[in-house]
mmCIF file of C-alpha atoms and ligand atoms in Angstrom:
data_model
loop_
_atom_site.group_PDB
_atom_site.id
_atom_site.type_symbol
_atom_site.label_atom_id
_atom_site.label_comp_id
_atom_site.label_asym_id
_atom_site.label_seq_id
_atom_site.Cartn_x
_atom_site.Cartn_y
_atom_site.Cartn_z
ATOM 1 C CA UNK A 1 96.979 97.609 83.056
ATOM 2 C CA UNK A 2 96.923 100.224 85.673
ATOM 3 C CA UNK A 3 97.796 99.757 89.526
ATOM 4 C CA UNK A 4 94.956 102.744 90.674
ATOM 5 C CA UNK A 5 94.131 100.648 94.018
ATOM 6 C CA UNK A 6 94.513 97.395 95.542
ATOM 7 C CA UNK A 7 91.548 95.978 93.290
ATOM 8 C CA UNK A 8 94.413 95.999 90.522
ATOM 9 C CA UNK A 9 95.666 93.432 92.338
ATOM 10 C CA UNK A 10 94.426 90.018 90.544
ATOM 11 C CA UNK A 11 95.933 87.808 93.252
ATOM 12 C CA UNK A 12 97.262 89.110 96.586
ATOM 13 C CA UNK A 13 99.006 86.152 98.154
ATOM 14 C CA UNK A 14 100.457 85.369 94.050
ATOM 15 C CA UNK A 15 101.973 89.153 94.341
ATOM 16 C CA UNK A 16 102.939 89.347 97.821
ATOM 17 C CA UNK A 17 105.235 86.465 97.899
ATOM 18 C CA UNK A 18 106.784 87.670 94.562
ATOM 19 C CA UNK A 19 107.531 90.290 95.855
ATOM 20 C CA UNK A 20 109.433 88.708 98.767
ATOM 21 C CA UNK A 21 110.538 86.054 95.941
ATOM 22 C CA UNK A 22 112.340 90.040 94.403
ATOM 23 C CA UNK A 23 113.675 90.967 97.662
ATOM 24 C CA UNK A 24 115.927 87.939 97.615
ATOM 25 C CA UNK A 25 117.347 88.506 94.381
ATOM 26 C CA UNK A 26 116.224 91.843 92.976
ATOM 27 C CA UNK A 27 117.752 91.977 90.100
ATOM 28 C CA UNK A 28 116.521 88.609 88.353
ATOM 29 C CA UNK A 29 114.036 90.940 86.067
ATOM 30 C CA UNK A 30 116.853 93.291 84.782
ATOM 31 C CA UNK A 31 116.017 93.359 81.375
ATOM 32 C CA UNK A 32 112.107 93.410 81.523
ATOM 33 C CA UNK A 33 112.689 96.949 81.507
ATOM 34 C CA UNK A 34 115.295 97.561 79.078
ATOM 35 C CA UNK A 35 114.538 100.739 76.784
ATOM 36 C CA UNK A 36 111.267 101.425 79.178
ATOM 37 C CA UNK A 37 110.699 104.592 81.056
ATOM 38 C CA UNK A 38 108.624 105.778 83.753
ATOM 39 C CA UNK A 39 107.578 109.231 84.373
ATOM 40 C CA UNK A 40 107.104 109.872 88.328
ATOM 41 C CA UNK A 41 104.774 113.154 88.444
ATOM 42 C CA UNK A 42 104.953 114.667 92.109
ATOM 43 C CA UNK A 43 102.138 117.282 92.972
ATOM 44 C CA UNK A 44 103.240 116.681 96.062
ATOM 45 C CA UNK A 45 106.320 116.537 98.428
ATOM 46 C CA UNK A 46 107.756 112.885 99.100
ATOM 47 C CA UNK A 47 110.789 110.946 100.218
ATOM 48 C CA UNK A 48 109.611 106.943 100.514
ATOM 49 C CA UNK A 49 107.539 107.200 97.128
ATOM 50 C CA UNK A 50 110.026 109.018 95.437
ATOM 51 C CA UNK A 51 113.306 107.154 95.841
ATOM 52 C CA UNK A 52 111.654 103.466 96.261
ATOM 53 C CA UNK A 53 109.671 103.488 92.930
ATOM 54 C CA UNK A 54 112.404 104.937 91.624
ATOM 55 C CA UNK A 55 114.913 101.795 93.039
ATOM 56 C CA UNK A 56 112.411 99.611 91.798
ATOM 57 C CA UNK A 57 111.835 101.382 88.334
ATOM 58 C CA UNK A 58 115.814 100.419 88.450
ATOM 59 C CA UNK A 59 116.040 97.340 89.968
ATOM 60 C CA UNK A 60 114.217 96.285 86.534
ATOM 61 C CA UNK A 61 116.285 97.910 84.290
ATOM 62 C CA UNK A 62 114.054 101.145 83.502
ATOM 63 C CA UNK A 63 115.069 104.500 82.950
ATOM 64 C CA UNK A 64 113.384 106.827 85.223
ATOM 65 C CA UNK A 65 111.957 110.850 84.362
ATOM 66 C CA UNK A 66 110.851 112.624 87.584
ATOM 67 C CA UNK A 67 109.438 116.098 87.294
ATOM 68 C CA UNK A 68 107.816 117.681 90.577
ATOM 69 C CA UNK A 69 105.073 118.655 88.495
ATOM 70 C CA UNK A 70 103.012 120.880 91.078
ATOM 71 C CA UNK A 71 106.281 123.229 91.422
ATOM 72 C CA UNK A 72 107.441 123.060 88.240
ATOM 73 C CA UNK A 73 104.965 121.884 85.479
ATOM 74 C CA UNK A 74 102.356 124.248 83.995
ATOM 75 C CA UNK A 75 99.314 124.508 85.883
ATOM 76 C CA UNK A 76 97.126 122.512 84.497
ATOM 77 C CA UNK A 77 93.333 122.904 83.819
ATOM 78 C CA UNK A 78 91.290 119.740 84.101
ATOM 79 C CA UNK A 79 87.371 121.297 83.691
ATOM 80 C CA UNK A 80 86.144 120.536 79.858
ATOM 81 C CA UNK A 81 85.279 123.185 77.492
ATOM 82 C CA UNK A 82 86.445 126.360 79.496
ATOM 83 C CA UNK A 83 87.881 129.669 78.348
ATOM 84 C CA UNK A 84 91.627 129.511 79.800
ATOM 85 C CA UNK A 85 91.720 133.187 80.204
ATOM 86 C CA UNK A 86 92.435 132.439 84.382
ATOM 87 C CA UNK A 87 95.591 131.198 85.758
ATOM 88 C CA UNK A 88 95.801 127.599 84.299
ATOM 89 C CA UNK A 89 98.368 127.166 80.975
ATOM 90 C CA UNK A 90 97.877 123.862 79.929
ATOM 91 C CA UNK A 91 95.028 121.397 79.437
ATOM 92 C CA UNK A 92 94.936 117.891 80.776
ATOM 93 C CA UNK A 93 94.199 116.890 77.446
ATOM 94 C CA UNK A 94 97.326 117.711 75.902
ATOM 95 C CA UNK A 95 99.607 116.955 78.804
ATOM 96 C CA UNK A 96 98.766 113.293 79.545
ATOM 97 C CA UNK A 97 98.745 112.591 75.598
ATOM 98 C CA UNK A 98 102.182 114.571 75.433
ATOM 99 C CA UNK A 99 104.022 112.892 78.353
ATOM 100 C CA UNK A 100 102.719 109.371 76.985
ATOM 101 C CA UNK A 101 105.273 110.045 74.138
ATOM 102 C CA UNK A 102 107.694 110.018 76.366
ATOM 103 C CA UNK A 103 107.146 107.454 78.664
ATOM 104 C CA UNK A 104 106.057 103.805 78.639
ATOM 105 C CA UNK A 105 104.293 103.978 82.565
ATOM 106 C CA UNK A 106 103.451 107.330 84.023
ATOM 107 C CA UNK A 107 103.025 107.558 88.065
ATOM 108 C CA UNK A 108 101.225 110.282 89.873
ATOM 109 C CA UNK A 109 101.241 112.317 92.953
ATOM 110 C CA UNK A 110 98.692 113.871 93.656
ATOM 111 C CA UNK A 111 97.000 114.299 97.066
ATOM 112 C CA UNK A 112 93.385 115.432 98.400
ATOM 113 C CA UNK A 113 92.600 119.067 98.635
ATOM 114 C CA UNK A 114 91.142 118.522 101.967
ATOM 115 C CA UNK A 115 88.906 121.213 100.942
ATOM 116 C CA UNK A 116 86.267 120.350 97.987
ATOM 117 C CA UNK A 117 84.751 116.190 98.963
ATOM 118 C CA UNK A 118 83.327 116.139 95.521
ATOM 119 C CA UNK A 119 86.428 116.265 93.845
ATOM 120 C CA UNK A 120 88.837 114.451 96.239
ATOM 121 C CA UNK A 121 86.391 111.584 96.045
ATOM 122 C CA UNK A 122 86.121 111.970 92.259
ATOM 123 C CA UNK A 123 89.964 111.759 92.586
ATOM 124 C CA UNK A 124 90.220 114.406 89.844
ATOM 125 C CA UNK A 125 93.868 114.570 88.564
ATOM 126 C CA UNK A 126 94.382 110.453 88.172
ATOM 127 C CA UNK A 127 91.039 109.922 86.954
ATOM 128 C CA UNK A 128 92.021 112.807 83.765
ATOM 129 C CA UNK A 129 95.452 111.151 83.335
ATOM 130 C CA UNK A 130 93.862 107.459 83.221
ATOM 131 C CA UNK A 131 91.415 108.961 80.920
ATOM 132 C CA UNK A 132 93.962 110.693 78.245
ATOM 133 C CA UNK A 133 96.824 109.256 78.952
ATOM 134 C CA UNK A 134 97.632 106.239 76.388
ATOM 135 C CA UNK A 135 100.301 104.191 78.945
ATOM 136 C CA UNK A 136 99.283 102.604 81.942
ATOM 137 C CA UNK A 137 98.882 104.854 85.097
ATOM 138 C CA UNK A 138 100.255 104.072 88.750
ATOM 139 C CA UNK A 139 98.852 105.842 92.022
ATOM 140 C CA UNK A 140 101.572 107.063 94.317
ATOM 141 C CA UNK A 141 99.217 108.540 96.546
ATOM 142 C CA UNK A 142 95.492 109.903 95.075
ATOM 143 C CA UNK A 143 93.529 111.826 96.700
ATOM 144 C CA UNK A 144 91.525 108.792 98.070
ATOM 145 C CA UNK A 145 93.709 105.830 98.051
ATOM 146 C CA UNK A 146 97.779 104.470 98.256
ATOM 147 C CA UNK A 147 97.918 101.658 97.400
ATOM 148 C CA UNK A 148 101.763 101.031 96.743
ATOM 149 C CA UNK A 149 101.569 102.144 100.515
ATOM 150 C CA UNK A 150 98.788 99.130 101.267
ATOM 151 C CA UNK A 151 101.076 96.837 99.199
ATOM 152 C CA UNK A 152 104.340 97.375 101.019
ATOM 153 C CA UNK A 153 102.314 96.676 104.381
ATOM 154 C CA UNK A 154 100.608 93.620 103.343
ATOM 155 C CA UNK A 155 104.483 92.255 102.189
ATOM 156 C CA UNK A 156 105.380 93.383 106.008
ATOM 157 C CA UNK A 157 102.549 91.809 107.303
ATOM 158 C CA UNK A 158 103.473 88.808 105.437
ATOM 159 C CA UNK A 159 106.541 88.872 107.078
ATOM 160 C CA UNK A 160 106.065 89.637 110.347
ATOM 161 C CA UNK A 161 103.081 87.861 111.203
ATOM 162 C CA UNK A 162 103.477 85.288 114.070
ATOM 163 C CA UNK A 163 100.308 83.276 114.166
ATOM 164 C CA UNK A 164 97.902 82.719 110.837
ATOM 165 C CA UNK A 165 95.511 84.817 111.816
ATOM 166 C CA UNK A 166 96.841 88.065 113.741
ATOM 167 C CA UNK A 167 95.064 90.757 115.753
ATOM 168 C CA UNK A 168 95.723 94.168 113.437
ATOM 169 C CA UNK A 169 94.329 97.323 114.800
ATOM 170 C CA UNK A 170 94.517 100.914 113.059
ATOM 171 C CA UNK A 171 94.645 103.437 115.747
ATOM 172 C CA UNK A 172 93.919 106.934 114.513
ATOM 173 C CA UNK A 173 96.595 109.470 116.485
ATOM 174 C CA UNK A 174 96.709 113.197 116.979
ATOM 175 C CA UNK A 175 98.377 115.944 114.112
ATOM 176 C CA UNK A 176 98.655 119.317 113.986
ATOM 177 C CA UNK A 177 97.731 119.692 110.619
ATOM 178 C CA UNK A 178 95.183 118.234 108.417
ATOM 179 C CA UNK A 179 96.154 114.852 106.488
ATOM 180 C CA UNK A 180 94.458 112.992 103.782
ATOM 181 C CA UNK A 181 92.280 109.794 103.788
ATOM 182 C CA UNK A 182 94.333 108.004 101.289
ATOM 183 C CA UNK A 183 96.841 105.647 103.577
ATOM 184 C CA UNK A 184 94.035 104.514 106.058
ATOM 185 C CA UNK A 185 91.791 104.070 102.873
ATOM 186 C CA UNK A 186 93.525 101.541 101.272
ATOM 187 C CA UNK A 187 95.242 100.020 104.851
ATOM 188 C CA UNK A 188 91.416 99.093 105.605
ATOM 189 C CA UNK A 189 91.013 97.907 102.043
ATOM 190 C CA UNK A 190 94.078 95.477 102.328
ATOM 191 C CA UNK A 191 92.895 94.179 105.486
ATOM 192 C CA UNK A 192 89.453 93.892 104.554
ATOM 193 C CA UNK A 193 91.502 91.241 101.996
ATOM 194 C CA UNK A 194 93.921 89.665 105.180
ATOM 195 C CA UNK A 195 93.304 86.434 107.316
ATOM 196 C CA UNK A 196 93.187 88.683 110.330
ATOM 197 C CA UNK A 197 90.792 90.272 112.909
ATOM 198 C CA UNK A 198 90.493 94.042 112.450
ATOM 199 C CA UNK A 199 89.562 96.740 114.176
ATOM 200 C CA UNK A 200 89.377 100.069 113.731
ATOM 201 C CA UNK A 201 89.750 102.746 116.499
ATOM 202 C CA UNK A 202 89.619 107.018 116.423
ATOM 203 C CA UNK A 203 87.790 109.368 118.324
ATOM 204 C CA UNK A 204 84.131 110.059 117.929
ATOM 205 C CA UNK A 205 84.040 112.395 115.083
ATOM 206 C CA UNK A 206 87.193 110.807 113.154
ATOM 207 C CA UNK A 207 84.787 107.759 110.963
ATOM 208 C CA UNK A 208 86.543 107.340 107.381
ATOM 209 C CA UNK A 209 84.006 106.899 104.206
ATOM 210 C CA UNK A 210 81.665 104.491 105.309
ATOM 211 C CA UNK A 211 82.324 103.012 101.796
ATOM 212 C CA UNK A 212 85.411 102.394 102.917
ATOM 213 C CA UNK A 213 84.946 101.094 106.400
ATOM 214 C CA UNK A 214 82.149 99.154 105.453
ATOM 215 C CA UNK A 215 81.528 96.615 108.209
ATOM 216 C CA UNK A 216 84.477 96.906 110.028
ATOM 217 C CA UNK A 217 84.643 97.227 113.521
ATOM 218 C CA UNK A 218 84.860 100.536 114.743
ATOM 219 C CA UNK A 219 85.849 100.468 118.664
ATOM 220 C CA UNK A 220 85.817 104.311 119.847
ATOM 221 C CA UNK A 221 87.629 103.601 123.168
ATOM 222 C CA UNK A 222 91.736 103.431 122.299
ATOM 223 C CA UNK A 223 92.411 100.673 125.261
ATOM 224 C CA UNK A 224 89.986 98.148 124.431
ATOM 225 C CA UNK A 225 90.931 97.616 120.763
ATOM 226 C CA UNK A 226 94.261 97.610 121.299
ATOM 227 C CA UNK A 227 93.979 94.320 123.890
ATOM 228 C CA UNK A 228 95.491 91.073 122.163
ATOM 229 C CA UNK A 229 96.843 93.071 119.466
ATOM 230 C CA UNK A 230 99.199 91.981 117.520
ATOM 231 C CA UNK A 231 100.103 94.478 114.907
ATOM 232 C CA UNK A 232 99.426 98.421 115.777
ATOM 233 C CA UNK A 233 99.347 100.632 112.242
ATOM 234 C CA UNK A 234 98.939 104.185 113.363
ATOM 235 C CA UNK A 235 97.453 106.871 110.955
ATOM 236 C CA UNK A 236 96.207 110.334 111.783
ATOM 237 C CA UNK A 237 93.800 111.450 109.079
ATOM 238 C CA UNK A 238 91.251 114.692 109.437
ATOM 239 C CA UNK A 239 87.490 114.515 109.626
ATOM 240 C CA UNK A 240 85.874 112.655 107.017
ATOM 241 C CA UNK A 241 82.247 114.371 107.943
ATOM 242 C CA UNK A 242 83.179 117.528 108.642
ATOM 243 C CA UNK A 243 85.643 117.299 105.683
ATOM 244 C CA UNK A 244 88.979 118.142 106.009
ATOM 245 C CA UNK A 245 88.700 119.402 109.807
ATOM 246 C CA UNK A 246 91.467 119.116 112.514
ATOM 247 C CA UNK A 247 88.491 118.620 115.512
ATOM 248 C CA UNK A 248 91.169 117.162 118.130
ATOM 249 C CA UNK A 249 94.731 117.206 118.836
ATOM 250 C CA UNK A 250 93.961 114.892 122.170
ATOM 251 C CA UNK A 251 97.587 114.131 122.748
ATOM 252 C CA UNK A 252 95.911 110.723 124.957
ATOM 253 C CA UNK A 253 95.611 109.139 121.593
ATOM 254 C CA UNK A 254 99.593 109.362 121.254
ATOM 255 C CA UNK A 255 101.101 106.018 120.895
ATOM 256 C CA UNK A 256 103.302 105.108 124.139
ATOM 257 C CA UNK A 257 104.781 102.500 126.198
ATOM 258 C CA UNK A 258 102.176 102.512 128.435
ATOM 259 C CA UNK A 259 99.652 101.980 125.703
ATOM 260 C CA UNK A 260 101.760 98.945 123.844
ATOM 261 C CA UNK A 261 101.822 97.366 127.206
ATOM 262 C CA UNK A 262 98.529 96.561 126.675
ATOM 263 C CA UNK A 263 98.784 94.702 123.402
ATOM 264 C CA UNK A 264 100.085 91.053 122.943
ATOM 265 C CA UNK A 265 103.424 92.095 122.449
ATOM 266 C CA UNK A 266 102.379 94.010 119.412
ATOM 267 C CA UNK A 267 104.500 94.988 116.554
ATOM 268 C CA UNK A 268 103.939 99.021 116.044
ATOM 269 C CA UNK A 269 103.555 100.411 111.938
ATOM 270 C CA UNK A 270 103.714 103.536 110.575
ATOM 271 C CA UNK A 271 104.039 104.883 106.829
ATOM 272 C CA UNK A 272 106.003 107.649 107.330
ATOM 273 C CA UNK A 273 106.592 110.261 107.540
ATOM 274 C CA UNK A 274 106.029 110.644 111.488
ATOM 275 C CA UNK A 275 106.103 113.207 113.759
ATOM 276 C CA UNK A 276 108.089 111.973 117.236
ATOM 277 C CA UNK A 277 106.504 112.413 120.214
ATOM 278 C CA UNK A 278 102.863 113.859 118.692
ATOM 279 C CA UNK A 279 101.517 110.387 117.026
ATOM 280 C CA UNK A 280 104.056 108.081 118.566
ATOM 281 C CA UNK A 281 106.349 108.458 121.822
ATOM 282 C CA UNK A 282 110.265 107.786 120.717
ATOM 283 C CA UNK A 283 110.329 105.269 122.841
ATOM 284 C CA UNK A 284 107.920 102.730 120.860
ATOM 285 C CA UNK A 285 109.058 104.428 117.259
ATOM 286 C CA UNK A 286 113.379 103.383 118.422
ATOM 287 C CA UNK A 287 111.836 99.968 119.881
ATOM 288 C CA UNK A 288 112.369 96.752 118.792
ATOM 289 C CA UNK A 289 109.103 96.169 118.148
ATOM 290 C CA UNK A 290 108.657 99.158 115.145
ATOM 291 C CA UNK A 291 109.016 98.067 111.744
ATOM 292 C CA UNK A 292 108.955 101.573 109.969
ATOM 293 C CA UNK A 293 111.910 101.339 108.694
ATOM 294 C CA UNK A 294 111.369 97.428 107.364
ATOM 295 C CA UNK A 295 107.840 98.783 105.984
ATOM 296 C CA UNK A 296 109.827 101.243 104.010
ATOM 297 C CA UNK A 297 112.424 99.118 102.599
ATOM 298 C CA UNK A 298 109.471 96.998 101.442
ATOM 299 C CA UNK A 299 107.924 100.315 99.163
ATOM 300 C CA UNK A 300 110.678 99.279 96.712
ATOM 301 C CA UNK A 301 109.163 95.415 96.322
ATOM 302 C CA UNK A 302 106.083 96.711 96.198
ATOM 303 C CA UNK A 303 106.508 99.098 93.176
ATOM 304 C CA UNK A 304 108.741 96.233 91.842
ATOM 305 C CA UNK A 305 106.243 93.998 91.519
ATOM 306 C CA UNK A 306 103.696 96.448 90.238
ATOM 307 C CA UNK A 307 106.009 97.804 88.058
ATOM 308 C CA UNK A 308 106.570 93.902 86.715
ATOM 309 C CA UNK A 309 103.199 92.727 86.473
ATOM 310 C CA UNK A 310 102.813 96.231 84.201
ATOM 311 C CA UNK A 311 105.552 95.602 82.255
ATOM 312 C CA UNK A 312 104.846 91.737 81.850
ATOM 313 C CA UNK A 313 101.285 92.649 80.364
ATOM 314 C CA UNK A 314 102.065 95.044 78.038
ATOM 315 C CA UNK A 315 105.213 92.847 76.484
ATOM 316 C CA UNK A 316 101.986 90.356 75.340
HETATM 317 C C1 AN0 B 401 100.789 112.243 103.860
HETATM 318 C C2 AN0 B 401 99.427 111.674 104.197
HETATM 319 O O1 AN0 B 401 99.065 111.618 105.363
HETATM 320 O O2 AN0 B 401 98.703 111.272 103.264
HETATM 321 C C3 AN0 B 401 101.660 111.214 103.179
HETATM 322 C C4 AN0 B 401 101.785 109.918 103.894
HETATM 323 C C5 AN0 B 401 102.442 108.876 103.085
HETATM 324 N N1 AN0 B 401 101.467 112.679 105.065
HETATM 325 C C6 AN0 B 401 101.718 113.949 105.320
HETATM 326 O O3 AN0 B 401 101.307 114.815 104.567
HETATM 327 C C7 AN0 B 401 102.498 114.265 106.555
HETATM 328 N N1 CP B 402 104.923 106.622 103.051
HETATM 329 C C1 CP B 402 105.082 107.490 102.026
HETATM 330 O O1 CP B 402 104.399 107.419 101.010
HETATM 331 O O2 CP B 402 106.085 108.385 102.215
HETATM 332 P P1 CP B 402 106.427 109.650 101.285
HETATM 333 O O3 CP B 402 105.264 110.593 101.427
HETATM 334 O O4 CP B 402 107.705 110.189 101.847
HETATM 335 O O5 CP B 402 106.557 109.186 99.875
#
């Protein structure tokens, strides 16, 4: 079993409330790990990832390898049948089979380029690990999809949610640089899953894969979706079209006060990391009505329970 996006998830509802079944008491699984290990691969910089699937790798009883691969692996080459006369050292090949002998579940890091479509979409790195690695493969963030990310909110949701079916709207917010796909991705691909009415708002220029989208609503103007609203998730991501593009830094898309004033009270989510007073104004990020900080603590359940149901399946 592999955990590659939310569709590795076989019942939703079953997994979220395990997973607030292992916040009560997480330690009730300790020895469903004994003598496993997991081998967290970062191409990529993290904090959340890192440490929480790391407390959950724990929590069950696993011992836990990390190796920021990008900085200090070989560089790998993933294109078959070349002459490795360039920069690259080591072939996927070899490197997925190798670190299988050393570890039982293998998770990877390893974001979009921003710059070549074909291959972000083709999601490149994970596809060559699932392919010849022989232990099951977690996403921590691919260049398309994260969906430990989408699992953590879902549990928060879950948790937070005041009526049965809540108004959830993902506003898109400005960013200096240019960020990846993968958290709004798979945040439309767990709601698309959710009791709840969705909408989708960005700037004209900002639509996500339509294969992603699909046919959610899409309200361009900021205000309007963000009457009634119960739960604000707010994402920056570049162009999608024009692929990888910073096309506006329109600082009216900020989240403020004045903005959540116009919601039902809403409760305002973020993944992390954020930057203060670009995509959100302090003032809603220190309010009582953010949950960051409870969406983080909820990465741990989230990798718990992945990392259970893994473990679980391959104990069979
Ligand atoms: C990353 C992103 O937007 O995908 C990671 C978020 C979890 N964020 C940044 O690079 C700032
Ligand atoms: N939300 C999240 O994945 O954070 P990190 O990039 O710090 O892991």
């Amino acid at each position: 079993m592999n955990y590659i996006s939310i569709n590795d998830i076989d019942n939703l509802s079953e997994w979220v409330n395990e997973a607030i079944d292992l916040k009560k008491d997480p330690y009730q699984y300790q020895g469903l790990g004994k003598n496993k290990t997991i081998g967290m691969l970062f191409f990529n910089n993290s904090l959340r990832t890192r440490l929480s699937t790391q407390k959950a790798a724990m929590n069950l009883g696993m011992e836990t390898i990390v190796m920021n691969f990008g900085s200090e692996g070989w560089a790998l080459e993933f294109e078959d049948g070349v002459v490795m006369d360039q920069g690259k050292s080591e072939h996927i090949k070899e490197a997925a089979q190798v670190i299988s002998q050393f570890c039982d579940v293998i998770a990877i890091r390893a974001f979009a380029s921003l710059k070549d479509k074909e291959k972000d979409l083709a999601e490149e790195v994970l596809t060559a690990f699932v392919k010849y690695a022989s232990v099951p493969i977690v996403n921590m963030e691919s260049s398309v999809a994260h969906p430990l990310q989408a699992l953590a909110d879902a549990i928060t949701l879950e948790e937070f949610k005041g009526v049965q079916k809540p108004k959830v709207v993902l506003s898109w917010a400005p960013h200096p640089k240019a960020l990846p796909h993968a958290v709004a991705n798979s945040f439309i691909e767990m709601m698309q899953k959710q009791d709840v009415d969705f909408v989708i708002t960005h700037p004209k220029g900002y639509e996500l894969n339509p294969e992603v989208v699909k046919d959610a609503i899409v309200e361009y103007e900021q205000d309007k979706a963000f009457a009634n609203a119960d739960f604000i998730y707010t994402k920056n991501w570049s162009a999608f079209n024009d692929y990888g593009k910073v096309i506006s830094q329109n600082r009216n898309w900020t989240i403020t006060k004045d903005k959540m004033a116009k919601t039902n009270n809403a409760k305002f989510m973020h993944c992390l990391p954020v930057r203060r007073n670009v995509v959100v104004a302090d003032e809603v990020l220190d309010s009582e009505n953010s949950l960051v900080i409870e969406q983080a603590n909820n990465r741990t359940y989230a990798a718990q329970i992945v990392l259970k149901k893994i473990l679980s399946s391959q104990k069979s």
